[in-house]
Structures are given as C-alpha cells and as structure tokens.
XYZ file of C-alpha atoms in Angstrom:
628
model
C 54.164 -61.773 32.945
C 55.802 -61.403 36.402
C 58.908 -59.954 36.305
C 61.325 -62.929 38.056
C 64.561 -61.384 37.228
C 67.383 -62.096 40.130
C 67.682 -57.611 40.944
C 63.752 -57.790 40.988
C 63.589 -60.542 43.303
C 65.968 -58.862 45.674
C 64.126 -55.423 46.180
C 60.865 -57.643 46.487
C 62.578 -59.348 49.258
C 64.353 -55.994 50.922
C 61.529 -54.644 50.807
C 59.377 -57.306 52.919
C 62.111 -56.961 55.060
C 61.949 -53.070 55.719
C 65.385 -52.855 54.163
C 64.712 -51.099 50.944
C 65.533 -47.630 50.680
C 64.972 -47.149 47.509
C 61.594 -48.653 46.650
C 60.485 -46.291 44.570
C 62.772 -48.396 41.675
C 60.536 -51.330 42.764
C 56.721 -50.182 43.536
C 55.091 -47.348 42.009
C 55.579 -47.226 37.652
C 59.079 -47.295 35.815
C 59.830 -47.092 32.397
C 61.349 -50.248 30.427
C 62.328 -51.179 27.440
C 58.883 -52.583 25.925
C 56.942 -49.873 28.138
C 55.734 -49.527 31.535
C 55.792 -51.601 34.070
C 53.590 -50.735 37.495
C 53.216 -52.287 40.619
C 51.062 -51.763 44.103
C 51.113 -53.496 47.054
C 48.125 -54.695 48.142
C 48.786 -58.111 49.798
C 44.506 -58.851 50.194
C 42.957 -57.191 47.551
C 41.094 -59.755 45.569
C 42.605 -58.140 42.228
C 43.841 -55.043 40.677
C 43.421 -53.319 37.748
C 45.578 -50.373 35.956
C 42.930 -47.856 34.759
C 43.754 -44.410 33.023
C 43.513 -42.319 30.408
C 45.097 -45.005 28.054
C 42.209 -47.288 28.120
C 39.236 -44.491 29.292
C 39.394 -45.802 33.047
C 37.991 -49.199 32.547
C 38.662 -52.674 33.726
C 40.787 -53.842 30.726
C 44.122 -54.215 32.212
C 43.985 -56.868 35.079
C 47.083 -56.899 37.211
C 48.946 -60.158 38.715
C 49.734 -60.945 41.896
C 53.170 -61.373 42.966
C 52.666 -63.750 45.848
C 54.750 -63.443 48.335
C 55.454 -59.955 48.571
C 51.177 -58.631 47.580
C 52.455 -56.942 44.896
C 49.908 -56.467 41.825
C 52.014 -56.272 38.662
C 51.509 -55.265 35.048
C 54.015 -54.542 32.232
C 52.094 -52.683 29.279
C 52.822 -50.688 25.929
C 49.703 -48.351 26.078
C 50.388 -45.452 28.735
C 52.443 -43.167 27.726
C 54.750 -40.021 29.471
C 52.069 -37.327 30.821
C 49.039 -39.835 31.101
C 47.412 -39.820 34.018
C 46.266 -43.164 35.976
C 45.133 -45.070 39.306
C 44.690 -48.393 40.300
C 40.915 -49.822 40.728
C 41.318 -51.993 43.594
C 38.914 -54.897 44.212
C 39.080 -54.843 48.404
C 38.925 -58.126 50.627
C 35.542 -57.764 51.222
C 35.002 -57.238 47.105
C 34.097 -53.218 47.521
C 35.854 -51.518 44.066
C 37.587 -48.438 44.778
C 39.521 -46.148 42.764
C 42.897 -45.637 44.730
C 45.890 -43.829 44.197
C 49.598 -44.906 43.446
C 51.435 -44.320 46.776
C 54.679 -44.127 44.952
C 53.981 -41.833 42.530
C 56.589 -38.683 41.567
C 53.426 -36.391 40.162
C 49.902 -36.061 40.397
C 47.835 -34.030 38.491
C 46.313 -30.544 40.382
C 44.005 -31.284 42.546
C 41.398 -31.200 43.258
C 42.008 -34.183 40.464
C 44.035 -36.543 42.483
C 44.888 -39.042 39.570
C 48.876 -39.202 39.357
C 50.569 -38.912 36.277
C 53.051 -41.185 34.224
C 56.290 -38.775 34.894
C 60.299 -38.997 34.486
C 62.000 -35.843 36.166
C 64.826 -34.949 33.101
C 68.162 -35.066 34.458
C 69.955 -31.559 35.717
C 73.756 -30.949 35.746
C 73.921 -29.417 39.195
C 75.979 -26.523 40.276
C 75.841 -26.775 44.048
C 79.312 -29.178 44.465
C 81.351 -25.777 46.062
C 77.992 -25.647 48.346
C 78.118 -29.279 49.821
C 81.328 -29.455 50.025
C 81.459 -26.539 52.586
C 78.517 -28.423 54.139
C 80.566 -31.595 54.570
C 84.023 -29.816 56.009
C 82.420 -28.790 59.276
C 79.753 -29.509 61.551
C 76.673 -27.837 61.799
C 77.099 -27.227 65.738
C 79.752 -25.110 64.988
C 78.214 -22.762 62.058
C 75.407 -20.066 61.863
C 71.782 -21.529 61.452
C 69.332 -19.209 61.235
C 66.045 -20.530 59.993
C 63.309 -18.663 57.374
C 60.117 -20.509 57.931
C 58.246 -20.179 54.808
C 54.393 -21.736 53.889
C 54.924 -21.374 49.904
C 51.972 -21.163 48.453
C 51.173 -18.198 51.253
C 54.858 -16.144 50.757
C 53.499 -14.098 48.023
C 50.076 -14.418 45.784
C 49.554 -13.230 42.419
C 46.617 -10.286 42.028
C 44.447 -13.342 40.834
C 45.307 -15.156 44.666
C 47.328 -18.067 42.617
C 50.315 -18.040 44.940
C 53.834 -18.306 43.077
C 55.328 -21.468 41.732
C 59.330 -22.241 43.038
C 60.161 -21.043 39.256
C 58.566 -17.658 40.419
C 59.968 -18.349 44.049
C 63.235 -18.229 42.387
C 63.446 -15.170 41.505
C 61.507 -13.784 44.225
C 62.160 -15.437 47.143
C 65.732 -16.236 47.575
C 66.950 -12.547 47.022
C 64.657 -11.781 50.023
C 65.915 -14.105 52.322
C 69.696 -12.951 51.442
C 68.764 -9.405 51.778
C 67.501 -10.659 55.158
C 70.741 -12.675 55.880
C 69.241 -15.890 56.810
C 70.771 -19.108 56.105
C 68.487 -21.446 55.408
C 65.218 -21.791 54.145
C 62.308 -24.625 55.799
C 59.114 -25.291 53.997
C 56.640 -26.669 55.439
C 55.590 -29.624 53.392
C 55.790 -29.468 50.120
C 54.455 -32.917 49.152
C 51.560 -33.850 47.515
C 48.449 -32.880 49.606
C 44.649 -32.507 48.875
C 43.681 -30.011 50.777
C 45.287 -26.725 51.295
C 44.030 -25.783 54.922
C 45.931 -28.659 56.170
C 49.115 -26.316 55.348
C 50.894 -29.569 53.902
C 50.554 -31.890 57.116
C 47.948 -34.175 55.618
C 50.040 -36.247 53.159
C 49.121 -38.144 50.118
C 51.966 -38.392 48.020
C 54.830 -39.010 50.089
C 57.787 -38.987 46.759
C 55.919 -36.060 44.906
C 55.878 -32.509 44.720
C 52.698 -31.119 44.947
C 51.711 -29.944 41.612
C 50.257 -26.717 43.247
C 53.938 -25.660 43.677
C 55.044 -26.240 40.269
C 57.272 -28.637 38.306
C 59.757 -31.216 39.951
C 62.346 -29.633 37.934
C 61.334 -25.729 39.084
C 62.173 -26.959 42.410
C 65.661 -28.466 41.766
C 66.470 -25.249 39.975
C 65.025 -23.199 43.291
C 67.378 -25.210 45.601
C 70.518 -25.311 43.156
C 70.420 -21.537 43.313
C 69.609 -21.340 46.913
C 72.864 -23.676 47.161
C 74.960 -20.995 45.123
C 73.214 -17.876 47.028
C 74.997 -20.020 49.956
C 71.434 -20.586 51.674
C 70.539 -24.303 52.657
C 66.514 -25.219 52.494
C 65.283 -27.929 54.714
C 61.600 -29.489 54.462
C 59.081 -30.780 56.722
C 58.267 -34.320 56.106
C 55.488 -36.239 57.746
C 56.152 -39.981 58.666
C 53.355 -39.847 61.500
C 50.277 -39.915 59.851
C 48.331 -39.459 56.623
C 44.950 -38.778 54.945
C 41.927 -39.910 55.562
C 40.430 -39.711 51.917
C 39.632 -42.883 50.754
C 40.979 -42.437 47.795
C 44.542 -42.722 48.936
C 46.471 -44.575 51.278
C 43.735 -45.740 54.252
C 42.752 -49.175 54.477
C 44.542 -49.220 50.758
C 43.152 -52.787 50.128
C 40.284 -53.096 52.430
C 42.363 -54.184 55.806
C 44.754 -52.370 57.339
C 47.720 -51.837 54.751
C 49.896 -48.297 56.255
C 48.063 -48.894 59.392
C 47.998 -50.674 62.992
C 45.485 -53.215 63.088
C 44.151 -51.744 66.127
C 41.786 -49.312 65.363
C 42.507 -46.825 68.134
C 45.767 -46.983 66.881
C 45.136 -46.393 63.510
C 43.305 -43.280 64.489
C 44.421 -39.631 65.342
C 41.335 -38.442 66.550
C 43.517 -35.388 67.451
C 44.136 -34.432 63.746
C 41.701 -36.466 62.484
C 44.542 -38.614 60.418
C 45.034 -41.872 59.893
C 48.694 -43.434 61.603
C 51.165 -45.298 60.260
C 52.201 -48.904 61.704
C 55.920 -47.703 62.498
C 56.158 -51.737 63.153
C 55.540 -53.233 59.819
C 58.674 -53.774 57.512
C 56.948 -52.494 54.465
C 55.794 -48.834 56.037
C 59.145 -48.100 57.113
C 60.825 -48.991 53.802
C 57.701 -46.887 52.234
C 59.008 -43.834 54.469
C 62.277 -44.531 54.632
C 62.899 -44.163 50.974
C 60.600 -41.326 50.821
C 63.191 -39.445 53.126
C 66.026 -40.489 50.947
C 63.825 -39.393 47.856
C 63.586 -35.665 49.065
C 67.114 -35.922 50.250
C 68.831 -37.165 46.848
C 66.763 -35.902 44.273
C 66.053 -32.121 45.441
C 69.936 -32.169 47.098
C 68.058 -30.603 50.641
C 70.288 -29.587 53.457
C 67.763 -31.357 55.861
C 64.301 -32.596 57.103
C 62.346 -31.479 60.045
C 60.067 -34.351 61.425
C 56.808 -33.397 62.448
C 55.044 -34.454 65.574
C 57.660 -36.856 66.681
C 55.911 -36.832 69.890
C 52.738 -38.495 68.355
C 55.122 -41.024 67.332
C 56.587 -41.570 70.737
C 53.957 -42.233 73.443
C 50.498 -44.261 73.088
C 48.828 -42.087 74.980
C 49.674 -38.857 73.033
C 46.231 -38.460 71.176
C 42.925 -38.345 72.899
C 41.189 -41.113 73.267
C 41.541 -45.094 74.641
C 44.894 -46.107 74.615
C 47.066 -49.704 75.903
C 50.146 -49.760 77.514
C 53.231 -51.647 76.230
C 53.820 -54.810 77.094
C 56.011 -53.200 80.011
C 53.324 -51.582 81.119
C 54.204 -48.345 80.371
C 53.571 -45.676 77.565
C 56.283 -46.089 75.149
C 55.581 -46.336 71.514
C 58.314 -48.906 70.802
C 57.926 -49.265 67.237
C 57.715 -45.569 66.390
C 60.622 -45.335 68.454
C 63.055 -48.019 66.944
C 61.896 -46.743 63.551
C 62.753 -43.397 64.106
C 65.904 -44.404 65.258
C 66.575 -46.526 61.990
C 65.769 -43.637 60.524
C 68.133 -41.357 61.382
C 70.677 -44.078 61.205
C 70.116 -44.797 57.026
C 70.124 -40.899 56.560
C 73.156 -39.884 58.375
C 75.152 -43.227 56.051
C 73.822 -42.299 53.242
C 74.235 -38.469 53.925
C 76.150 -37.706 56.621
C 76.509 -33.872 56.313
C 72.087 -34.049 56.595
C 70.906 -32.171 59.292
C 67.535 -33.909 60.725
C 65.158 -31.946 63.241
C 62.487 -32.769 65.448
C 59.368 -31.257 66.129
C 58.938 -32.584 69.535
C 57.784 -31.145 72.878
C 58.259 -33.997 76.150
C 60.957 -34.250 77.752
C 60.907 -38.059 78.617
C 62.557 -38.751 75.434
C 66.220 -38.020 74.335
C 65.688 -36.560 71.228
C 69.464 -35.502 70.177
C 72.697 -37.238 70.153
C 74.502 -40.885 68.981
C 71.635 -43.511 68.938
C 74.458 -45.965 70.936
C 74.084 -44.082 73.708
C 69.145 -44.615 73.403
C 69.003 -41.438 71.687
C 67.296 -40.879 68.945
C 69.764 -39.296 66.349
C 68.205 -36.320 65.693
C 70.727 -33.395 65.171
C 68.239 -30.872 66.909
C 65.484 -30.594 68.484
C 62.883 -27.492 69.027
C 63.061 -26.069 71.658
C 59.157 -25.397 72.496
C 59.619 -24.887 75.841
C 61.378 -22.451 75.454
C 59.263 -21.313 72.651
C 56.310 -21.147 75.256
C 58.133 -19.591 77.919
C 59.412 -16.567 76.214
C 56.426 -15.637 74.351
C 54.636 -15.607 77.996
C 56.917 -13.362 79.442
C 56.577 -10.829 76.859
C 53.145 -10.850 76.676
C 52.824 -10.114 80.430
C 52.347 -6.793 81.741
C 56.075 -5.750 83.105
C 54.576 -5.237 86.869
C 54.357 -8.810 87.121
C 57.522 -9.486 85.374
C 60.044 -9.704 88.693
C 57.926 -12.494 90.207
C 58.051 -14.693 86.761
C 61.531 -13.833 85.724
C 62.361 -17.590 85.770
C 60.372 -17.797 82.364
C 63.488 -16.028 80.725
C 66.112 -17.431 82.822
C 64.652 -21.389 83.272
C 65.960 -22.207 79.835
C 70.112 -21.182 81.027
C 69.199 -24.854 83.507
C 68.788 -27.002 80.709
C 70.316 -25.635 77.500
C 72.977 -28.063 77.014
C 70.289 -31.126 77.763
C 69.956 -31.607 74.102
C 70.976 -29.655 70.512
C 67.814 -27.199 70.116
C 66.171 -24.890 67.754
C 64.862 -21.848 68.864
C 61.599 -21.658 66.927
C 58.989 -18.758 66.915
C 57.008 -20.698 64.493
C 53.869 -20.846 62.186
C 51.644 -22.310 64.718
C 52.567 -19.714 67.173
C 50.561 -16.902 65.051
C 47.608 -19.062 63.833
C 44.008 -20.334 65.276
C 43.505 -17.223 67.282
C 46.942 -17.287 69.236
C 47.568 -13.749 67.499
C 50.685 -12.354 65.620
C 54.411 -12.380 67.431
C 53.807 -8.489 67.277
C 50.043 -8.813 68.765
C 51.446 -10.665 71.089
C 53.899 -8.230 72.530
C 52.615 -6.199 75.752
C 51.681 -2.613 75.556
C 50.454 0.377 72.897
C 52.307 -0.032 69.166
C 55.658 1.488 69.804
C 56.212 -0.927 73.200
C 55.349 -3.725 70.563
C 57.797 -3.052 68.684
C 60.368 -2.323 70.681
C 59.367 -5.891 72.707
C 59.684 -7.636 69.182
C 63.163 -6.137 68.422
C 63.840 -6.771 72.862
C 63.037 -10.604 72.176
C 64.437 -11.138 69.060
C 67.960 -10.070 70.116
C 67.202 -12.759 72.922
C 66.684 -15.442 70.669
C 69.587 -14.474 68.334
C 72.051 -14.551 72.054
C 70.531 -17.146 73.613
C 72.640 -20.571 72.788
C 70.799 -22.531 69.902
C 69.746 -22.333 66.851
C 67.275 -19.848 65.101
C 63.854 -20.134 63.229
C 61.088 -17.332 62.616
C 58.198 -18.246 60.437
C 57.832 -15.442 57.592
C 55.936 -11.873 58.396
C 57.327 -11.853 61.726
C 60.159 -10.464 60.486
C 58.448 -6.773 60.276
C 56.062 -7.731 62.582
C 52.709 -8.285 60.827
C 50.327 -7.476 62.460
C 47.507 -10.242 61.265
C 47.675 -13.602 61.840
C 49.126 -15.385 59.242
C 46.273 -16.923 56.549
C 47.319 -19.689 54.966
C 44.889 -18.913 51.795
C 46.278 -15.488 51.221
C 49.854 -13.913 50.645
C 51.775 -11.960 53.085
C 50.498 -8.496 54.392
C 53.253 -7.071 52.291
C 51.464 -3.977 52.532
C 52.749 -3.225 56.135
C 55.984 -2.044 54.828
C 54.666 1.108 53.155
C 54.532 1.879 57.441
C 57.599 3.273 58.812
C 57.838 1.343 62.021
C 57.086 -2.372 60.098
C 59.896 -1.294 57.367
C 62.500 -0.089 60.256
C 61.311 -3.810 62.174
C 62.091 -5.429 58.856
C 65.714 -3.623 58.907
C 66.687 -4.212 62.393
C 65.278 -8.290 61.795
C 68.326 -8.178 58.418
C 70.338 -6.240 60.919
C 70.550 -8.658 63.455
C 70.454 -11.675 61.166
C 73.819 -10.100 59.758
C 75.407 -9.464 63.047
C 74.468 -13.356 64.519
C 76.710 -14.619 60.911
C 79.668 -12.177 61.626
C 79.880 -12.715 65.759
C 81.673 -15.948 66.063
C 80.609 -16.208 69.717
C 77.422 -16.588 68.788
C 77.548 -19.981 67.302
C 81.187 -21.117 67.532
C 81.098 -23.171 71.008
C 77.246 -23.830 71.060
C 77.302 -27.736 71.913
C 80.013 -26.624 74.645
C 79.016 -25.089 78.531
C 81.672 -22.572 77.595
C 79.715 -20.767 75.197
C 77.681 -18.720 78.252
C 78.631 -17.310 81.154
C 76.074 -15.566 83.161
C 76.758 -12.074 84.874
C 73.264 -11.511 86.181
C 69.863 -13.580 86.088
C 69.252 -12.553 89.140
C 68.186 -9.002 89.051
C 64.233 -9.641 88.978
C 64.005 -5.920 90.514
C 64.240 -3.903 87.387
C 63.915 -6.475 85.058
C 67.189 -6.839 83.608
C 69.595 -9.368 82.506
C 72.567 -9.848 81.423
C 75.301 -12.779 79.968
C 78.096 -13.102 77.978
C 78.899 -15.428 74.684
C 82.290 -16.803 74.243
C 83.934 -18.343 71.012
C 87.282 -19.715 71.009
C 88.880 -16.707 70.817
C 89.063 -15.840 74.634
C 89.376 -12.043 73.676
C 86.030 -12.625 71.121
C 82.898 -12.619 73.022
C 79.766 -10.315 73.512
C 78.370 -9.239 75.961
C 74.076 -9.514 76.014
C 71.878 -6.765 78.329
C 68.201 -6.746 78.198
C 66.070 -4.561 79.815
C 62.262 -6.308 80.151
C 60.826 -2.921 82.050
C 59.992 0.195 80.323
C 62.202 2.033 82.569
C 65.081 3.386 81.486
C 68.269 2.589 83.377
C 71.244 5.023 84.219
C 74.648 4.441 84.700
C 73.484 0.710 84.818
C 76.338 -1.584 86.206
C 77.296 -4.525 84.068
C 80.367 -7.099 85.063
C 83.058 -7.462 82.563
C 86.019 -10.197 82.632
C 88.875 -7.882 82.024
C 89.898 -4.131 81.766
C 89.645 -2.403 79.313
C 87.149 -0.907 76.752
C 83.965 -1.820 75.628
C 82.028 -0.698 72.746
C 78.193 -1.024 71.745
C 77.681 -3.167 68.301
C 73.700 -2.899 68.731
C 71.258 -0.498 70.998
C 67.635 -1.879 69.563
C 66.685 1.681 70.267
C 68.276 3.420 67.687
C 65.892 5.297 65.442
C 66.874 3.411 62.242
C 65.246 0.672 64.310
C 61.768 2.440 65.085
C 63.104 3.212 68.638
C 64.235 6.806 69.619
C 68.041 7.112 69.766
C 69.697 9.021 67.260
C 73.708 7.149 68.545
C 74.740 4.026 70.185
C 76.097 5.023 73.984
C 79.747 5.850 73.731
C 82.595 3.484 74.434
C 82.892 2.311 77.717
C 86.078 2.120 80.163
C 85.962 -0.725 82.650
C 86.133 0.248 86.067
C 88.529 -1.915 88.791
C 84.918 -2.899 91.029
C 83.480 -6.029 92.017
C 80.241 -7.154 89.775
C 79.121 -10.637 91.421
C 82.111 -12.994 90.564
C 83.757 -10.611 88.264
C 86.871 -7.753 89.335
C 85.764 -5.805 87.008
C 82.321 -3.650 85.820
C 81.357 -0.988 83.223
C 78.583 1.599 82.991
C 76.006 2.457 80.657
C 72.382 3.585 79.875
C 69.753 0.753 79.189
C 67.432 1.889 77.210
C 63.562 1.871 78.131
C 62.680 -2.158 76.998
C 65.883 -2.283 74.991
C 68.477 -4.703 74.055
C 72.442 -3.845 74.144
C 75.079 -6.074 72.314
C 78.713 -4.674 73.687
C 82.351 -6.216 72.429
C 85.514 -5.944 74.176
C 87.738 -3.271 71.932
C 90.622 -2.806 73.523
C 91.061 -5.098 76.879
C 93.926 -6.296 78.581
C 94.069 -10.036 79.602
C 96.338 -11.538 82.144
C-alpha cells in the first residue's frame, strides 16, 4: 500500500521540486517498523519489480506506482539486513532490464553490481576539538597543503589487493603527518565498476565503494585524520555517469538523469553519459549526494570535477546548439552549480568546495550575489601548465619564455586558486613530475626540489598527487601500488625529506598563507632578470617585520655575490638552500647571515648579497632589521 502519510507526501513533493536534500530518507530502501520499504523513480516504466536474494530474483514482488512523483513503491517483510537486491524494470517500450538502486549506501564487490540492504551503525565521534578549529577561522587565512591520494593505488598488498581505509588507517595517515601535509583528497571514492576509470565513472553516487572497505572503516579513517589535525576532502562527480546499462542511463527506457537531446546526453569525450543539470529531480539526486558525503563521513570538503564540462555546450567534441542567447553558456549546469554551493555553505558553512576547472570565461570563486559561482577555490591549471613547461625546457631557451614563471604574478588575485601538480599530470604518457624535469638525474632533482619551493612561495594553495613527493620516477599505474621501492635510493629518500621539509616550513611561515586573498601578500623585487634566469619576491603576513624573502635560480649557473633588494637594514638569514646535501644537492651549510647594504635594488634603498646556488632555491628571513 502507498505510503500517504503527510512527512511522505512532503519529500515526494520537495523532491519534484529539486528541493530535497535529503532524498536518500525518501528514494532508495529504509527500514520500518513492519520491514522494508523501497522506492525508485522511474516516472515511464510500465512497472517495477523488487527482485533479490529474498525471493531468488524473480518477478514476485510487483511495485506500485506513486503517480505523481514516478515513484515505484513496495513495503515488504522478506529482505532482510545484508541481502542483496535490484529492481527489474519493465521500460516504456516493454524491454526488462535488471537495474540498479541509484540511492543505495552499499553494493556488493564488483564485478557483482547488485546493492545490498545496509544500515551504517552509529559512531560517537571524536573530531568536535577538530571542527571547531575549522569553524573559528577562514580557510584563506590558514595552511592548505593538499596530499592527492588514488586509494586503492597508495599501497598494495604482496597479493596486488590494495589496502582497505581500516588498513589506510594505520598506514596512511602517519605518512602524511610525517610529511606535514594538511589535508588529504581522494579521488573518488564512490561506488564505481571499473577500476581504470580511477573513480570518475560513477554508479553509486551515496555509497562507498566496497573495494575500499566498510562505510564504517572510513568514518573511523577520517575521525582519526580529524584528531591527527589533517582534513580529507573527496572528489565528487555531478557531471556525468556510466554508461553500463545496468545503472543509471536511460534508467526507465527514456531519458531519466539525462537531457533529452541526445548530443547532450552524450560525452563522447569520456565516453559518459551527462546529467540534465535542468531537471528538479537530478539536482535533488546530486544535491543530497553532496550533503551525504559531507554529513555522514564529517569531510572537510569536495573537489568538483570537470566543472568546465558543466559550463559550456560546446566543451565536448562533437555537434553542439547554442543557448537561446546565442551563445555557449550551459545555463542549467550553471544555475545548478550555483545552488549548489549555496545549500552546502548553509548547511556547512566551514566546507571548503573546489573546482576542477580550466577557462577563464567563468568566475569560478567568490559570493554567488556578485554571478560567481561559490566555489572557495579553484585550480589553478594554468598555472599548472605553465610551470611544468618551463622546467621541462632546456635552460638556453629559458630567458626568452621567462613569462611562463612570471605570467601567473598578473592574475593571482583574479580568483582563490589551488596550485595543483596533479594525477593527470603523470599519467597517459605525459611522464613523471621528476621525468619531466630537464637534464641528467641530479639536475632532476634539484629542478623538482627548484619548483617545488616555487609552488610552496607562490600565493595559493598547495596539492601534489602521491609519489611525487620523492620523485618517482614511473608514471603512476593506477592498478599497482606506489614504487615504494625508490626510497632504498639515496637521492629519492633525501627528495622525500626535503618534500616533509618544506611542507613543515610552509605551516610554520605565517607569510606564507596569512594575507593570501590580499595584494599585500607579494611584493616583487625582480621578475625581470630573464638574463641569468633568476627571480626573486617577497611574502608578507601581518606582521610587517615577518616575511620571506623567495630567490630562484632556473640556470645551472651558479651565481656569486648575487644582489637581492631588501626593505630595511639589517640582517638576513637563510631558512632553506635546496642545495644542501641532506637534500641530494651538494652543500654541506646554508650561506652565512647576511648584512644589508645602504644600495639601491630597483625600488628598494636597500640590497644584500649572496651565492645562488647552481638551479637552486633560497628562502631568507629578516633576523635582526631595523624599521623606520
């Protein structure tokens, strides 16, 4: 019998609306007091039957049709916790087809793809302390430096089964504090059929892929992430979805999750089917799946992938109609993504929200009042692409493309970004970061450690994907662990140090972070010196005495007595030469203390000396200076 009760009838009706945000309680299977009661939406199917291992996958348990809504309904005493089930759909053009249940919390391992009747057990948590902090300041103004991490690929057993999050645990999170990041991002972690897709071709959008382990394993993981003090963020995928059959496509034989127009509905790029961003029912569908993650697991954030795809009609490859102004603005994936952000940051306002996103046309960051989206950052792939050019190129040819390391100082404060080196910078043939570098294995490394102290100065956040840390070698696999291996080397353990080294140094050096939505956080001394290949800038905090003072040197030429403008008299001492030999460079000390001398340096009075080491990076702090 249909369930007509007064809180039913309302989350039927939000839910038509694109206003519930919590539809799991609705669609999907919950327990009651007689039972179970399921429900699928599937507003042409000609009927629906529950089928499972409670009644040997037959046809005996017809489901009815709540009419307004296209809801199939069916309360029953039979299942029972841990059976699995689907839903045997009879399409609009009669074709019967085994689907699965969209709203499901578990599925079994695949390649079974049946979900499973599953209530996650309560957990005291022990994180309050943790989001408290979270909630007392914004994120703008702390340390954010990102561990990238495909988790199935961290670390494999000897019998290639990769490690579940209870395993993670213990292995895992003691890593990444040894390595003093902050946070943790997965990629997707959701339920997925097929691992080569790394996570990004969805099929359960509220579970945990069984691959990883239990729903509870993963609370416990991020509850003692929280108390290590390291956030963990997740990419979620509100683009597209999978093409199997067997899931969400053309769920009851017209277009359900889709656009009606078939090039549309399409990403030929990714071969993917899209979601209609438009229709009420898809963006309460996604919308509560982002609130799922975000309440249940108690994640610091969510990184959006391929926003872009989401933006503009003409992103994939193929034929494509302009908007009814004529232009090629995705209006409903834009409004949506907007709404969004908006239900997120009320329902969780300390949530930090990222975008995978690489145009420009679009403003990505900031209040949605003012058309912006409402993302808190964006990544900063420009950027991304820029850098890893430059250090790729030979140095001769540096001077006449310095603008690929300076470009970025133009447009910095344009949005809030992410400085990502990222896992599909060191996939499909595009090499490791450390193949990447120019040169014979020592200039690699000493490149790495150059462009990693760039990314740590320049203003934004951080994210490196894992391995690059010590500079693997190998591109990353997603079907086998780590190259943990390397670090029986010498030169990949001392990369590994200096990467925990640095990591440590960006959390202590207020400057670094503390005035990052603010102008005032750089000032330039000199982008201009495309001759040897060097440049130089300083970070500021609030503290006007606090600041650093950043010197690269892109050419494997080693500079004497090397001029560098300072702000005032006074002393200056060197807090990190990449080139130290606890590093895998060749210098036993840091250069000594400097003494400012009273000479003009571009706009500055004032000027010190040192030695720039052969492709080295120096971080210098005022010690003892005298200020007007």
């Amino acid at each position: 019998m249909i369930d007509t009760s007064k809180e039913t009838l309302e989350a039927e009706q939000r839910f038509l609306t694109g206003e519930n945000f919590y539809v799991q309680h609705f669609l999907g299977v919950r327990k009651i007091e007689s039972g179970y009661v399921f429900r699928v939406w599937a507003p042409h199917a000609r009927q629906v039957y529950l089928v499972g291992d409670f009644n040997n996958w037959d046809e005996s348990l017809p489901m009815e049709k709540r009419e307004e809504s296209g809801v199939w309904e069916l309360s029953s005493s039979l299942p029972v916790e841990g059976q699995l089930y689907k839903f045997l759909v009879e399409q609009a053009n009669g074709r019967k087809i085994m689907k699965i249940d969209p709203f499901a919390i578990r599925f079994e391992k695949r390649p079974g793809t049946a979900a499973e009747i599953y209530t996650i057990a309560d957990k005291k948590w022990q994180d309050n302390l943790w989001r408290g902090r979270q909630k007392k300041t914004r994120s703008l103004r702390r340390p954010l430096n990102i561990y990238e991490v495909h988790a199935s690929s961290w670390q494999h057993h000897e019998d290639g089964q990769p490690y579940t999050f209870k395993e993670l645990k213990e292995a895992l999170i003691p890593y990444v504090k040894e390595m003093n990041y902050t946070h943790i991002e997965f990629l997707p972690l959701m339920e997925h059929p097929l691992g080569a897709s790394w996570g990004y071709q969805l099929t359960g959008f509220f579970a945990l892929s069984s691959y990883y382990g239990t729903p509870e394993e993963f609370r416990d993981f991020v509850d003692s992430c929280h108390e290590n003090n390291i956030g963990v963020f997740v990419d979620w995928v509100p683009g597209h979805f999978c093409v199997n059959e067997d899931t969400l496509p053309y769920y009851d034989g017209t277009p359900t999750f889709e656009y009606e127009d078939p090039n549309r509905a399409r990403n030929n790029r990714w071969g993917t089917i899209c979601f209609d961003l438009g229709k009420p029912q898809v963006q309460s569908f996604l919308i509560s799946s982002a609130l799922f993650w975000l309440e249940v697991y108690h994640l610091d954030g969510m990184r959006v992938d391929a926003v872009s795809s989401m933006l503009y009609l003409d992103y994939d490859e193929g034929p494509w109609e302009p908007n009814h102004e004529g232009g090629n603005r995705n209006f409903e994936g834009f409004y949506f993504l907007q709404k969004l952000n908006a239900v997120i940051k009320l329902a969780f306002p300390q949530t930090i929200m990222m975008a995978e996103e690489s145009s420009s046309e679009t403003q990505i960051t900031g209040m949605i009042e003012s058309g912006a989206l409402g993302f808190d950052y964006k990544w900063n792939m420009g950027w991304m692409n820029d850098v890893l050019r430059f250090y790729e190129m030979d140095p001769v040819f540096r001077k006449e493309n310095f603008h690929l390391l300076t470009f970025s100082f133009m447009y910095m404060m344009d949005e809030h970004y992410i400085l990502p080196f990222s896992h599909d910078e060191v996939v499909h043939g595009k090499k490791s970061l450390m193949h990447k570098m120019w040169g014979d294995r020592y200039k690699q490394f000493a490149h790495l450690r150059n462009m990693y102290t760039f990314m740590i100065a320049h203003p934004g956040k951080k994210l490196l994907f894992m391995g690059s840390e010590w500079g693997q070698f190998l591109e990353w696999r997603y079907n086998e662990g780590l190259v943990w291996s390397n670090l029986e080397d010498e030169m990949n353990a001392k990369m590994q140090h200096f990467t925990a080294m640095l990591n440590a140094l960006y959390k202590e050096e207020r400057s670094l972070w503390e005035l990052e939505d603010t102008a005032e956080t750089i000032e330039l001394i000199d982008a201009d010196n495309t001759d040897e290949s060097v440049l130089t800038f300083i970070r500021k905090s609030k503290t006007k005495k606090d600041f650093l003072i950043v010197a690269l040197n892109l050419s494997p030429v080693e500079r004497q007595d090397f001029s560098i403008g300072v702000p005032y008299p006074g002393s200056y001492r060197e807090v990190l030469n990449t080139e130290r030999v606890e590093f895998g460079g060749t210098w036993t000390k840091n250069n000594p203390t400097c003494e400012s001398i009273e000479q003009p340096f571009k706009h500055f009075n004032q000027q010190i000396q040192t030695i720039l080491p052969s492709l080295g990076a120096l971080i210098i702090k005022p010690e003892d200076i005298q200020m007007k």
